[in-house]
Amino acid sequence: MRFDVITLFPEFIRQAMAIGVVGRALDRQIIGLDCWNPRDYTEDNYRTVDDRPYGGGPGMVFMIEPLRRAVQAARRVAPDNPVILLSPQGQRFDQSRAKSMAAGSGAIFVCGRYEGLDQRFVDHYVDEELSIGDFVLSGGELPALAVIDAVTRLLPGVLHTDASAIEDSFMDGTLDCPHYTRPEKSEEGEVPAVLLSGNHALIARWRRKQSLGATWLRRPDLLAQLNLNKVDQALLREFMDDHKAENGVQ
Ligand code: 9D3
C-alpha cells in the first residue's frame, strides 16, 4: 500500500507517521509514504500557493497550478490510486470506508489549507472528498493522518494479532468494554471479580454485556444500526435491568 500526501507541511506528515503502529508499518515496508509540497511546484520568487478569492470575502484560496503539478507528480508514481481530498465538505470517513480503502493499493491525499481550493482543481483532479467529522480544523493534514492510521491498522501483518480477529471482537459496531490491569485492589476500587475467575466463557459474556450496555448508554445512534441476535438481546436486557436496579426505576 502506498500513500502519497500533497501538503504544505510534509515534515508534519513524516514526523507523525514515524511513530507507533504506522511508523512500524513504514519501517517494515508494509506501507510507503511520499509527500509532495505544492510550494515546490511554484515558479515565482515568493513561491506563492494562494491568492484572493474572486467575488471577494475573507481568507485566501489555494491556487490551481501548484496543486495540479504536485498531483501530476504523485500520479506518475501512483497512477492507479484515487486522488482523495480531505475537506469539510466531504463524505464522512468511517470504519467501513477504512476497510474498503485497506482493500485497495493506496491513495493520493490532498490536504487543503486556507479557505479552500480553487473549485476547478476539485472538479478536474479529485476522485473523492472525505471529512473526519463536523468540527473545524485548520487544514487537511490531521484528517489525512487519521485516515492513514485507520487504514494501516487493518493491513495484514501490521498488528500483532490477526487483524480480522481484532475487527471481529471490536469493530462490530459496538463500543469496547472496560479494561483493567494490576493491581487487583487500588485506592480507586477493585477489579470486577469475573475477570479474576479464570472462566473464559463467563469473561467473554461479561465483556459482551458491557460492550452492548456501553453502546446503549453512550451511543444510541450506533445501537440503532445493530441487528442484535437473541444472545445479544438477552445480554443487553440483563445490562438494562442491572442498570435500572442500580439507578432506581422511575
Ligand atoms: C468558513 C467555512 N469553513 C468551511 C467549513 C472554511 C474551512 C474550515 C476548515 C475551510 C477549510 C478548513 C480546513 N479543514 C479541512 O481541511 C478538513 C477538515 C475539517 O476541518 N474537519 C473535519 N474534517 C476535515 S477534512 C479536511
PDB file of N, CA, C and O in Angstrom, residues 53-127:
ATOM      1  N   PRO A  53      -9.829  35.449  -3.155  1.00  0.00           N
ATOM      2  CA  PRO A  53     -10.980  34.840  -3.830  1.00  0.00           C
ATOM      3  C   PRO A  53     -11.659  35.803  -4.808  1.00  0.00           C
ATOM      4  O   PRO A  53     -11.888  36.972  -4.471  1.00  0.00           O
ATOM      5  N   TYR A  54     -11.955  35.311  -6.009  1.00  0.00           N
ATOM      6  CA  TYR A  54     -12.837  36.070  -6.902  1.00  0.00           C
ATOM      7  C   TYR A  54     -14.167  36.257  -6.197  1.00  0.00           C
ATOM      8  O   TYR A  54     -14.662  35.343  -5.529  1.00  0.00           O
ATOM      9  N   GLY A  55     -14.738  37.423  -6.327  1.00  0.00           N
ATOM     10  CA  GLY A  55     -16.016  37.712  -5.685  1.00  0.00           C
ATOM     11  C   GLY A  55     -15.844  38.319  -4.311  1.00  0.00           C
ATOM     12  O   GLY A  55     -16.821  38.705  -3.670  1.00  0.00           O
ATOM     13  N   GLY A  56     -14.607  38.360  -3.840  1.00  0.00           N
ATOM     14  CA  GLY A  56     -14.313  38.983  -2.550  1.00  0.00           C
ATOM     15  C   GLY A  56     -14.579  38.062  -1.390  1.00  0.00           C
ATOM     16  O   GLY A  56     -14.884  36.880  -1.565  1.00  0.00           O
ATOM     17  N   GLY A  57     -14.427  38.605  -0.193  1.00  0.00           N
ATOM     18  CA  GLY A  57     -14.628  37.812   1.021  1.00  0.00           C
ATOM     19  C   GLY A  57     -13.314  37.543   1.722  1.00  0.00           C
ATOM     20  O   GLY A  57     -12.247  37.850   1.196  1.00  0.00           O
ATOM     21  N   PRO A  58     -13.442  36.980   2.950  1.00  0.00           N
ATOM     22  CA  PRO A  58     -12.266  36.783   3.786  1.00  0.00           C
ATOM     23  C   PRO A  58     -11.460  35.568   3.331  1.00  0.00           C
ATOM     24  O   PRO A  58     -11.971  34.694   2.634  1.00  0.00           O
ATOM     25  N   GLY A  59     -10.209  35.532   3.739  1.00  0.00           N
ATOM     26  CA  GLY A  59      -9.381  34.345   3.528  1.00  0.00           C
ATOM     27  C   GLY A  59      -8.816  34.265   2.123  1.00  0.00           C
ATOM     28  O   GLY A  59      -9.074  35.114   1.266  1.00  0.00           O
ATOM     29  N   MET A  60      -8.031  33.219   1.938  1.00  0.00           N
ATOM     30  CA  MET A  60      -7.338  33.013   0.670  1.00  0.00           C
ATOM     31  C   MET A  60      -7.748  31.672   0.087  1.00  0.00           C
ATOM     32  O   MET A  60      -8.301  30.819   0.778  1.00  0.00           O
ATOM     33  N   VAL A  61      -7.450  31.494  -1.202  1.00  0.00           N
ATOM     34  CA  VAL A  61      -7.815  30.255  -1.907  1.00  0.00           C
ATOM     35  C   VAL A  61      -6.537  29.612  -2.455  1.00  0.00           C
ATOM     36  O   VAL A  61      -5.664  30.305  -2.977  1.00  0.00           O
ATOM     37  N   PHE A  62      -6.444  28.295  -2.296  1.00  0.00           N
ATOM     38  CA  PHE A  62      -5.309  27.524  -2.806  1.00  0.00           C
ATOM     39  C   PHE A  62      -5.370  27.562  -4.339  1.00  0.00           C
ATOM     40  O   PHE A  62      -6.391  27.202  -4.933  1.00  0.00           O
ATOM     41  N   MET A  63      -4.288  28.000  -4.975  1.00  0.00           N
ATOM     42  CA  MET A  63      -4.259  28.148  -6.436  1.00  0.00           C
ATOM     43  C   MET A  63      -4.193  26.790  -7.149  1.00  0.00           C
ATOM     44  O   MET A  63      -3.646  25.827  -6.614  1.00  0.00           O
ATOM     45  N   ILE A  64      -4.688  26.762  -8.370  1.00  0.00           N
ATOM     46  CA  ILE A  64      -4.716  25.517  -9.140  1.00  0.00           C
ATOM     47  C   ILE A  64      -3.315  25.006  -9.487  1.00  0.00           C
ATOM     48  O   ILE A  64      -3.015  23.830  -9.280  1.00  0.00           O
ATOM     49  N   GLU A  65      -2.477  25.869 -10.010  1.00  0.00           N
ATOM     50  CA  GLU A  65      -1.263  25.379 -10.664  1.00  0.00           C
ATOM     51  C   GLU A  65      -0.325  24.567  -9.775  1.00  0.00           C
ATOM     52  O   GLU A  65       0.068  23.456 -10.156  1.00  0.00           O
ATOM     53  N   PRO A  66       0.025  25.064  -8.575  1.00  0.00           N
ATOM     54  CA  PRO A  66       0.931  24.256  -7.736  1.00  0.00           C
ATOM     55  C   PRO A  66       0.302  22.927  -7.324  1.00  0.00           C
ATOM     56  O   PRO A  66       1.004  21.916  -7.221  1.00  0.00           O
ATOM     57  N   LEU A  67      -1.021  22.932  -7.135  1.00  0.00           N
ATOM     58  CA  LEU A  67      -1.721  21.686  -6.776  1.00  0.00           C
ATOM     59  C   LEU A  67      -1.726  20.717  -7.946  1.00  0.00           C
ATOM     60  O   LEU A  67      -1.458  19.525  -7.793  1.00  0.00           O
ATOM     61  N   ARG A  68      -2.041  21.236  -9.138  1.00  0.00           N
ATOM     62  CA  ARG A  68      -2.088  20.379 -10.335  1.00  0.00           C
ATOM     63  C   ARG A  68      -0.733  19.721 -10.562  1.00  0.00           C
ATOM     64  O   ARG A  68      -0.636  18.507 -10.803  1.00  0.00           O
ATOM     65  N   ARG A  69       0.325  20.517 -10.447  1.00  0.00           N
ATOM     66  CA  ARG A  69       1.660  19.956 -10.729  1.00  0.00           C
ATOM     67  C   ARG A  69       2.073  18.943  -9.675  1.00  0.00           C
ATOM     68  O   ARG A  69       2.700  17.931  -9.990  1.00  0.00           O
ATOM     69  N   ALA A  70       1.697  19.194  -8.417  1.00  0.00           N
ATOM     70  CA  ALA A  70       2.013  18.221  -7.355  1.00  0.00           C
ATOM     71  C   ALA A  70       1.235  16.920  -7.567  1.00  0.00           C
ATOM     72  O   ALA A  70       1.789  15.822  -7.445  1.00  0.00           O
ATOM     73  N   VAL A  71      -0.049  17.038  -7.917  1.00  0.00           N
ATOM     74  CA  VAL A  71      -0.865  15.835  -8.174  1.00  0.00           C
ATOM     75  C   VAL A  71      -0.292  15.070  -9.370  1.00  0.00           C
ATOM     76  O   VAL A  71      -0.210  13.830  -9.344  1.00  0.00           O
ATOM     77  N   GLN A  72       0.108  15.771 -10.417  1.00  0.00           N
ATOM     78  CA  GLN A  72       0.664  15.086 -11.589  1.00  0.00           C
ATOM     79  C   GLN A  72       1.934  14.337 -11.227  1.00  0.00           C
ATOM     80  O   GLN A  72       2.146  13.211 -11.693  1.00  0.00           O
ATOM     81  N   ALA A  73       2.763  14.933 -10.381  1.00  0.00           N
ATOM     82  CA  ALA A  73       3.991  14.246  -9.951  1.00  0.00           C
ATOM     83  C   ALA A  73       3.655  12.985  -9.160  1.00  0.00           C
ATOM     84  O   ALA A  73       4.257  11.925  -9.378  1.00  0.00           O
ATOM     85  N   ALA A  74       2.676  13.077  -8.261  1.00  0.00           N
ATOM     86  CA  ALA A  74       2.278  11.910  -7.463  1.00  0.00           C
ATOM     87  C   ALA A  74       1.663  10.830  -8.352  1.00  0.00           C
ATOM     88  O   ALA A  74       1.928   9.642  -8.181  1.00  0.00           O
ATOM     89  N   ARG A  75       0.862  11.251  -9.325  1.00  0.00           N
ATOM     90  CA  ARG A  75       0.211  10.301 -10.235  1.00  0.00           C
ATOM     91  C   ARG A  75       1.192   9.529 -11.086  1.00  0.00           C
ATOM     92  O   ARG A  75       0.918   8.398 -11.485  1.00  0.00           O
ATOM     93  N   ARG A  76       2.333  10.146 -11.397  1.00  0.00           N
ATOM     94  CA  ARG A  76       3.336   9.425 -12.201  1.00  0.00           C
ATOM     95  C   ARG A  76       3.856   8.202 -11.454  1.00  0.00           C
ATOM     96  O   ARG A  76       4.162   7.191 -12.075  1.00  0.00           O
ATOM     97  N   VAL A  77       3.929   8.295 -10.090  1.00  0.00           N
ATOM     98  CA  VAL A  77       4.432   7.141  -9.328  1.00  0.00           C
ATOM     99  C   VAL A  77       3.296   6.268  -8.791  1.00  0.00           C
ATOM    100  O   VAL A  77       3.542   5.129  -8.400  1.00  0.00           O
ATOM    101  N   ALA A  78       2.078   6.789  -8.772  1.00  0.00           N
ATOM    102  CA  ALA A  78       0.937   6.003  -8.267  1.00  0.00           C
ATOM    103  C   ALA A  78      -0.251   6.192  -9.208  1.00  0.00           C
ATOM    104  O   ALA A  78      -1.297   6.713  -8.809  1.00  0.00           O
ATOM    105  N   PRO A  79      -0.114   5.754 -10.465  1.00  0.00           N
ATOM    106  CA  PRO A  79      -1.120   6.076 -11.482  1.00  0.00           C
ATOM    107  C   PRO A  79      -2.495   5.485 -11.206  1.00  0.00           C
ATOM    108  O   PRO A  79      -3.496   6.008 -11.682  1.00  0.00           O
ATOM    109  N   ASP A  80      -2.543   4.397 -10.426  1.00  0.00           N
ATOM    110  CA  ASP A  80      -3.832   3.730 -10.217  1.00  0.00           C
ATOM    111  C   ASP A  80      -4.555   4.179  -8.965  1.00  0.00           C
ATOM    112  O   ASP A  80      -5.700   3.773  -8.729  1.00  0.00           O
ATOM    113  N   ASN A  81      -3.899   4.965  -8.117  1.00  0.00           N
ATOM    114  CA  ASN A  81      -4.526   5.326  -6.843  1.00  0.00           C
ATOM    115  C   ASN A  81      -5.456   6.526  -6.988  1.00  0.00           C
ATOM    116  O   ASN A  81      -5.171   7.453  -7.747  1.00  0.00           O
ATOM    117  N   PRO A  82      -6.578   6.499  -6.266  1.00  0.00           N
ATOM    118  CA  PRO A  82      -7.518   7.617  -6.336  1.00  0.00           C
ATOM    119  C   PRO A  82      -6.951   8.871  -5.659  1.00  0.00           C
ATOM    120  O   PRO A  82      -6.181   8.774  -4.704  1.00  0.00           O
ATOM    121  N   VAL A  83      -7.352  10.017  -6.163  1.00  0.00           N
ATOM    122  CA  VAL A  83      -6.995  11.299  -5.546  1.00  0.00           C
ATOM    123  C   VAL A  83      -8.112  11.656  -4.568  1.00  0.00           C
ATOM    124  O   VAL A  83      -9.268  11.832  -4.968  1.00  0.00           O
ATOM    125  N   ILE A  84      -7.762  11.702  -3.292  1.00  0.00           N
ATOM    126  CA  ILE A  84      -8.752  11.943  -2.244  1.00  0.00           C
ATOM    127  C   ILE A  84      -8.464  13.279  -1.572  1.00  0.00           C
ATOM    128  O   ILE A  84      -7.380  13.486  -1.026  1.00  0.00           O
ATOM    129  N   LEU A  85      -9.442  14.176  -1.640  1.00  0.00           N
ATOM    130  CA  LEU A  85      -9.305  15.475  -0.983  1.00  0.00           C
ATOM    131  C   LEU A  85      -9.902  15.413   0.412  1.00  0.00           C
ATOM    132  O   LEU A  85     -11.060  14.991   0.578  1.00  0.00           O
ATOM    133  N   LEU A  86      -9.122  15.776   1.420  1.00  0.00           N
ATOM    134  CA  LEU A  86      -9.668  15.929   2.768  1.00  0.00           C
ATOM    135  C   LEU A  86     -10.331  17.290   2.814  1.00  0.00           C
ATOM    136  O   LEU A  86      -9.678  18.308   2.559  1.00  0.00           O
ATOM    137  N   SER A  87     -11.620  17.294   3.122  1.00  0.00           N
ATOM    138  CA  SER A  87     -12.376  18.540   3.022  1.00  0.00           C
ATOM    139  C   SER A  87     -13.579  18.520   3.948  1.00  0.00           C
ATOM    140  O   SER A  87     -14.218  17.475   4.110  1.00  0.00           O
ATOM    141  N   PRO A  88     -13.891  19.662   4.585  1.00  0.00           N
ATOM    142  CA  PRO A  88     -15.080  19.716   5.447  1.00  0.00           C
ATOM    143  C   PRO A  88     -16.363  19.407   4.660  1.00  0.00           C
ATOM    144  O   PRO A  88     -17.380  19.041   5.251  1.00  0.00           O
ATOM    145  N   GLN A  89     -16.292  19.522   3.341  1.00  0.00           N
ATOM    146  CA  GLN A  89     -17.480  19.238   2.508  1.00  0.00           C
ATOM    147  C   GLN A  89     -17.573  17.768   2.098  1.00  0.00           C
ATOM    148  O   GLN A  89     -18.487  17.383   1.383  1.00  0.00           O
ATOM    149  N   GLY A  90     -16.603  16.961   2.554  1.00  0.00           N
ATOM    150  CA  GLY A  90     -16.542  15.569   2.094  1.00  0.00           C
ATOM    151  C   GLY A  90     -17.546  14.657   2.766  1.00  0.00           C
ATOM    152  O   GLY A  90     -18.222  15.031   3.728  1.00  0.00           O
ATOM    153  N   GLN A  91     -17.629  13.428   2.260  1.00  0.00           N
ATOM    154  CA  GLN A  91     -18.396  12.367   2.913  1.00  0.00           C
ATOM    155  C   GLN A  91     -17.682  12.013   4.206  1.00  0.00           C
ATOM    156  O   GLN A  91     -16.461  12.093   4.284  1.00  0.00           O
ATOM    157  N   ARG A  92     -18.462  11.592   5.204  1.00  0.00           N
ATOM    158  CA  ARG A  92     -17.871  11.242   6.490  1.00  0.00           C
ATOM    159  C   ARG A  92     -17.042   9.962   6.395  1.00  0.00           C
ATOM    160  O   ARG A  92     -17.557   8.935   5.949  1.00  0.00           O
ATOM    161  N   PHE A  93     -15.797  10.046   6.805  1.00  0.00           N
ATOM    162  CA  PHE A  93     -14.937   8.871   6.867  1.00  0.00           C
ATOM    163  C   PHE A  93     -15.346   8.023   8.076  1.00  0.00           C
ATOM    164  O   PHE A  93     -15.572   8.557   9.155  1.00  0.00           O
ATOM    165  N   ASP A  94     -15.445   6.695   7.868  1.00  0.00           N
ATOM    166  CA  ASP A  94     -15.779   5.810   8.986  1.00  0.00           C
ATOM    167  C   ASP A  94     -15.062   4.477   8.787  1.00  0.00           C
ATOM    168  O   ASP A  94     -14.309   4.303   7.819  1.00  0.00           O
ATOM    169  N   GLN A  95     -15.311   3.536   9.690  1.00  0.00           N
ATOM    170  CA  GLN A  95     -14.587   2.268   9.647  1.00  0.00           C
ATOM    171  C   GLN A  95     -14.878   1.481   8.369  1.00  0.00           C
ATOM    172  O   GLN A  95     -13.996   0.794   7.872  1.00  0.00           O
ATOM    173  N   SER A  96     -16.072   1.612   7.823  1.00  0.00           N
ATOM    174  CA  SER A  96     -16.366   0.851   6.600  1.00  0.00           C
ATOM    175  C   SER A  96     -15.581   1.430   5.422  1.00  0.00           C
ATOM    176  O   SER A  96     -15.128   0.685   4.550  1.00  0.00           O
ATOM    177  N   ARG A  97     -15.371   2.735   5.417  1.00  0.00           N
ATOM    178  CA  ARG A  97     -14.515   3.323   4.385  1.00  0.00           C
ATOM    179  C   ARG A  97     -13.050   2.928   4.599  1.00  0.00           C
ATOM    180  O   ARG A  97     -12.308   2.709   3.640  1.00  0.00           O
ATOM    181  N   ALA A  98     -12.645   2.832   5.849  1.00  0.00           N
ATOM    182  CA  ALA A  98     -11.280   2.386   6.138  1.00  0.00           C
ATOM    183  C   ALA A  98     -11.062   0.984   5.575  1.00  0.00           C
ATOM    184  O   ALA A  98     -10.042   0.705   4.946  1.00  0.00           O
ATOM    185  N   LYS A  99     -12.067   0.119   5.768  1.00  0.00           N
ATOM    186  CA  LYS A  99     -11.969  -1.256   5.260  1.00  0.00           C
ATOM    187  C   LYS A  99     -11.863  -1.279   3.748  1.00  0.00           C
ATOM    188  O   LYS A  99     -11.041  -2.009   3.201  1.00  0.00           O
ATOM    189  N   SER A 100     -12.714  -0.514   3.068  1.00  0.00           N
ATOM    190  CA  SER A 100     -12.630  -0.581   1.601  1.00  0.00           C
ATOM    191  C   SER A 100     -11.307  -0.004   1.107  1.00  0.00           C
ATOM    192  O   SER A 100     -10.729  -0.513   0.147  1.00  0.00           O
ATOM    193  N   MET A 101     -10.815   1.033   1.789  1.00  0.00           N
ATOM    194  CA  MET A 101      -9.517   1.585   1.374  1.00  0.00           C
ATOM    195  C   MET A 101      -8.388   0.591   1.614  1.00  0.00           C
ATOM    196  O   MET A 101      -7.455   0.499   0.827  1.00  0.00           O
ATOM    197  N   ALA A 102      -8.500  -0.183   2.710  1.00  0.00           N
ATOM    198  CA  ALA A 102      -7.461  -1.165   3.038  1.00  0.00           C
ATOM    199  C   ALA A 102      -7.416  -2.279   1.994  1.00  0.00           C
ATOM    200  O   ALA A 102      -6.403  -2.963   1.863  1.00  0.00           O
ATOM    201  N   ALA A 103      -8.506  -2.450   1.239  1.00  0.00           N
ATOM    202  CA  ALA A 103      -8.538  -3.473   0.196  1.00  0.00           C
ATOM    203  C   ALA A 103      -7.928  -2.959  -1.113  1.00  0.00           C
ATOM    204  O   ALA A 103      -7.732  -3.734  -2.047  1.00  0.00           O
ATOM    205  N   GLY A 104      -7.607  -1.672  -1.187  1.00  0.00           N
ATOM    206  CA  GLY A 104      -7.027  -1.093  -2.401  1.00  0.00           C
ATOM    207  C   GLY A 104      -5.511  -1.010  -2.336  1.00  0.00           C
ATOM    208  O   GLY A 104      -4.877  -1.655  -1.497  1.00  0.00           O
ATOM    209  N   SER A 105      -4.936  -0.214  -3.229  1.00  0.00           N
ATOM    210  CA  SER A 105      -3.472  -0.141  -3.306  1.00  0.00           C
ATOM    211  C   SER A 105      -2.936   1.174  -2.744  1.00  0.00           C
ATOM    212  O   SER A 105      -1.741   1.450  -2.839  1.00  0.00           O
ATOM    213  N   GLY A 106      -3.830   2.005  -2.162  1.00  0.00           N
ATOM    214  CA  GLY A 106      -3.388   3.255  -1.555  1.00  0.00           C
ATOM    215  C   GLY A 106      -4.149   4.442  -2.093  1.00  0.00           C
ATOM    216  O   GLY A 106      -5.179   4.273  -2.757  1.00  0.00           O
ATOM    217  N   ALA A 107      -3.668   5.632  -1.796  1.00  0.00           N
ATOM    218  CA  ALA A 107      -4.368   6.841  -2.226  1.00  0.00           C
ATOM    219  C   ALA A 107      -3.391   8.009  -2.310  1.00  0.00           C
ATOM    220  O   ALA A 107      -2.334   7.999  -1.680  1.00  0.00           O
ATOM    221  N   ILE A 108      -3.788   8.981  -3.105  1.00  0.00           N
ATOM    222  CA  ILE A 108      -3.088  10.265  -3.158  1.00  0.00           C
ATOM    223  C   ILE A 108      -3.972  11.251  -2.398  1.00  0.00           C
ATOM    224  O   ILE A 108      -5.086  11.572  -2.841  1.00  0.00           O
ATOM    225  N   PHE A 109      -3.524  11.661  -1.222  1.00  0.00           N
ATOM    226  CA  PHE A 109      -4.312  12.567  -0.388  1.00  0.00           C
ATOM    227  C   PHE A 109      -3.922  14.010  -0.667  1.00  0.00           C
ATOM    228  O   PHE A 109      -2.732  14.343  -0.686  1.00  0.00           O
ATOM    229  N   VAL A 110      -4.916  14.854  -0.828  1.00  0.00           N
ATOM    230  CA  VAL A 110      -4.666  16.284  -0.986  1.00  0.00           C
ATOM    231  C   VAL A 110      -5.144  16.981   0.282  1.00  0.00           C
ATOM    232  O   VAL A 110      -6.313  16.871   0.665  1.00  0.00           O
ATOM    233  N   CYS A 111      -4.215  17.656   0.961  1.00  0.00           N
ATOM    234  CA  CYS A 111      -4.543  18.371   2.199  1.00  0.00           C
ATOM    235  C   CYS A 111      -4.772  19.834   1.868  1.00  0.00           C
ATOM    236  O   CYS A 111      -3.847  20.517   1.419  1.00  0.00           O
ATOM    237  N   GLY A 112      -5.975  20.309   2.124  1.00  0.00           N
ATOM    238  CA  GLY A 112      -6.276  21.710   1.896  1.00  0.00           C
ATOM    239  C   GLY A 112      -5.766  22.576   3.033  1.00  0.00           C
ATOM    240  O   GLY A 112      -5.533  22.101   4.158  1.00  0.00           O
ATOM    241  N   ARG A 113      -5.565  23.812   2.739  1.00  0.00           N
ATOM    242  CA  ARG A 113      -5.282  24.865   3.733  1.00  0.00           C
ATOM    243  C   ARG A 113      -6.075  26.073   3.271  1.00  0.00           C
ATOM    244  O   ARG A 113      -6.724  26.045   2.224  1.00  0.00           O
ATOM    245  N   TYR A 114      -6.018  27.154   4.009  1.00  0.00           N
ATOM    246  CA  TYR A 114      -6.759  28.385   3.674  1.00  0.00           C
ATOM    247  C   TYR A 114      -8.260  28.108   3.676  1.00  0.00           C
ATOM    248  O   TYR A 114      -8.714  27.118   4.247  1.00  0.00           O
ATOM    249  N   GLU A 115      -9.020  28.971   3.018  1.00  0.00           N
ATOM    250  CA  GLU A 115     -10.489  28.803   2.996  1.00  0.00           C
ATOM    251  C   GLU A 115     -10.893  27.613   2.133  1.00  0.00           C
ATOM    252  O   GLU A 115     -11.968  27.062   2.286  1.00  0.00           O
ATOM    253  N   GLY A 116     -10.014  27.228   1.223  1.00  0.00           N
ATOM    254  CA  GLY A 116     -10.360  26.105   0.349  1.00  0.00           C
ATOM    255  C   GLY A 116      -9.522  26.115  -0.909  1.00  0.00           C
ATOM    256  O   GLY A 116      -8.615  26.945  -1.065  1.00  0.00           O
ATOM    257  N   LEU A 117      -9.820  25.166  -1.800  1.00  0.00           N
ATOM    258  CA  LEU A 117      -9.097  25.025  -3.054  1.00  0.00           C
ATOM    259  C   LEU A 117      -9.934  25.625  -4.164  1.00  0.00           C
ATOM    260  O   LEU A 117     -11.165  25.635  -4.074  1.00  0.00           O
ATOM    261  N   ASP A 118      -9.276  26.076  -5.201  1.00  0.00           N
ATOM    262  CA  ASP A 118      -9.983  26.505  -6.409  1.00  0.00           C
ATOM    263  C   ASP A 118     -10.862  25.345  -6.872  1.00  0.00           C
ATOM    264  O   ASP A 118     -10.391  24.221  -7.040  1.00  0.00           O
ATOM    265  N   GLN A 119     -12.163  25.609  -7.040  1.00  0.00           N
ATOM    266  CA  GLN A 119     -13.115  24.532  -7.349  1.00  0.00           C
ATOM    267  C   GLN A 119     -12.754  23.796  -8.636  1.00  0.00           C
ATOM    268  O   GLN A 119     -13.048  22.610  -8.786  1.00  0.00           O
ATOM    269  N   ARG A 120     -12.095  24.481  -9.572  1.00  0.00           N
ATOM    270  CA  ARG A 120     -11.750  23.822 -10.843  1.00  0.00           C
ATOM    271  C   ARG A 120     -10.736  22.709 -10.619  1.00  0.00           C
ATOM    272  O   ARG A 120     -10.744  21.695 -11.316  1.00  0.00           O
ATOM    273  N   PHE A 121      -9.868  22.875  -9.606  1.00  0.00           N
ATOM    274  CA  PHE A 121      -8.941  21.776  -9.271  1.00  0.00           C
ATOM    275  C   PHE A 121      -9.747  20.576  -8.763  1.00  0.00           C
ATOM    276  O   PHE A 121      -9.531  19.440  -9.166  1.00  0.00           O
ATOM    277  N   VAL A 122     -10.698  20.853  -7.856  1.00  0.00           N
ATOM    278  CA  VAL A 122     -11.517  19.774  -7.293  1.00  0.00           C
ATOM    279  C   VAL A 122     -12.253  19.037  -8.422  1.00  0.00           C
ATOM    280  O   VAL A 122     -12.223  17.810  -8.518  1.00  0.00           O
ATOM    281  N   ASP A 123     -12.885  19.803  -9.304  1.00  0.00           N
ATOM    282  CA  ASP A 123     -13.683  19.201 -10.375  1.00  0.00           C
ATOM    283  C   ASP A 123     -12.839  18.346 -11.311  1.00  0.00           C
ATOM    284  O   ASP A 123     -13.289  17.321 -11.817  1.00  0.00           O
ATOM    285  N   HIS A 124     -11.602  18.744 -11.548  1.00  0.00           N
ATOM    286  CA  HIS A 124     -10.785  18.045 -12.546  1.00  0.00           C
ATOM    287  C   HIS A 124      -9.923  16.918 -12.005  1.00  0.00           C
ATOM    288  O   HIS A 124      -9.625  15.977 -12.718  1.00  0.00           O
ATOM    289  N   TYR A 125      -9.484  17.028 -10.770  1.00  0.00           N
ATOM    290  CA  TYR A 125      -8.449  16.092 -10.305  1.00  0.00           C
ATOM    291  C   TYR A 125      -8.864  15.229  -9.120  1.00  0.00           C
ATOM    292  O   TYR A 125      -8.180  14.259  -8.815  1.00  0.00           O
ATOM    293  N   VAL A 126      -9.942  15.598  -8.443  1.00  0.00           N
ATOM    294  CA  VAL A 126     -10.290  14.889  -7.207  1.00  0.00           C
ATOM    295  C   VAL A 126     -11.334  13.808  -7.492  1.00  0.00           C
ATOM    296  O   VAL A 126     -12.358  14.075  -8.111  1.00  0.00           O
ATOM    297  N   ASP A 127     -11.040  12.587  -7.053  1.00  0.00           N
ATOM    298  CA  ASP A 127     -11.974  11.475  -7.237  1.00  0.00           C
ATOM    299  C   ASP A 127     -12.990  11.405  -6.114  1.00  0.00           C
ATOM    300  O   ASP A 127     -14.120  10.973  -6.308  1.00  0.00           O
TER     301      ASP A 127
END
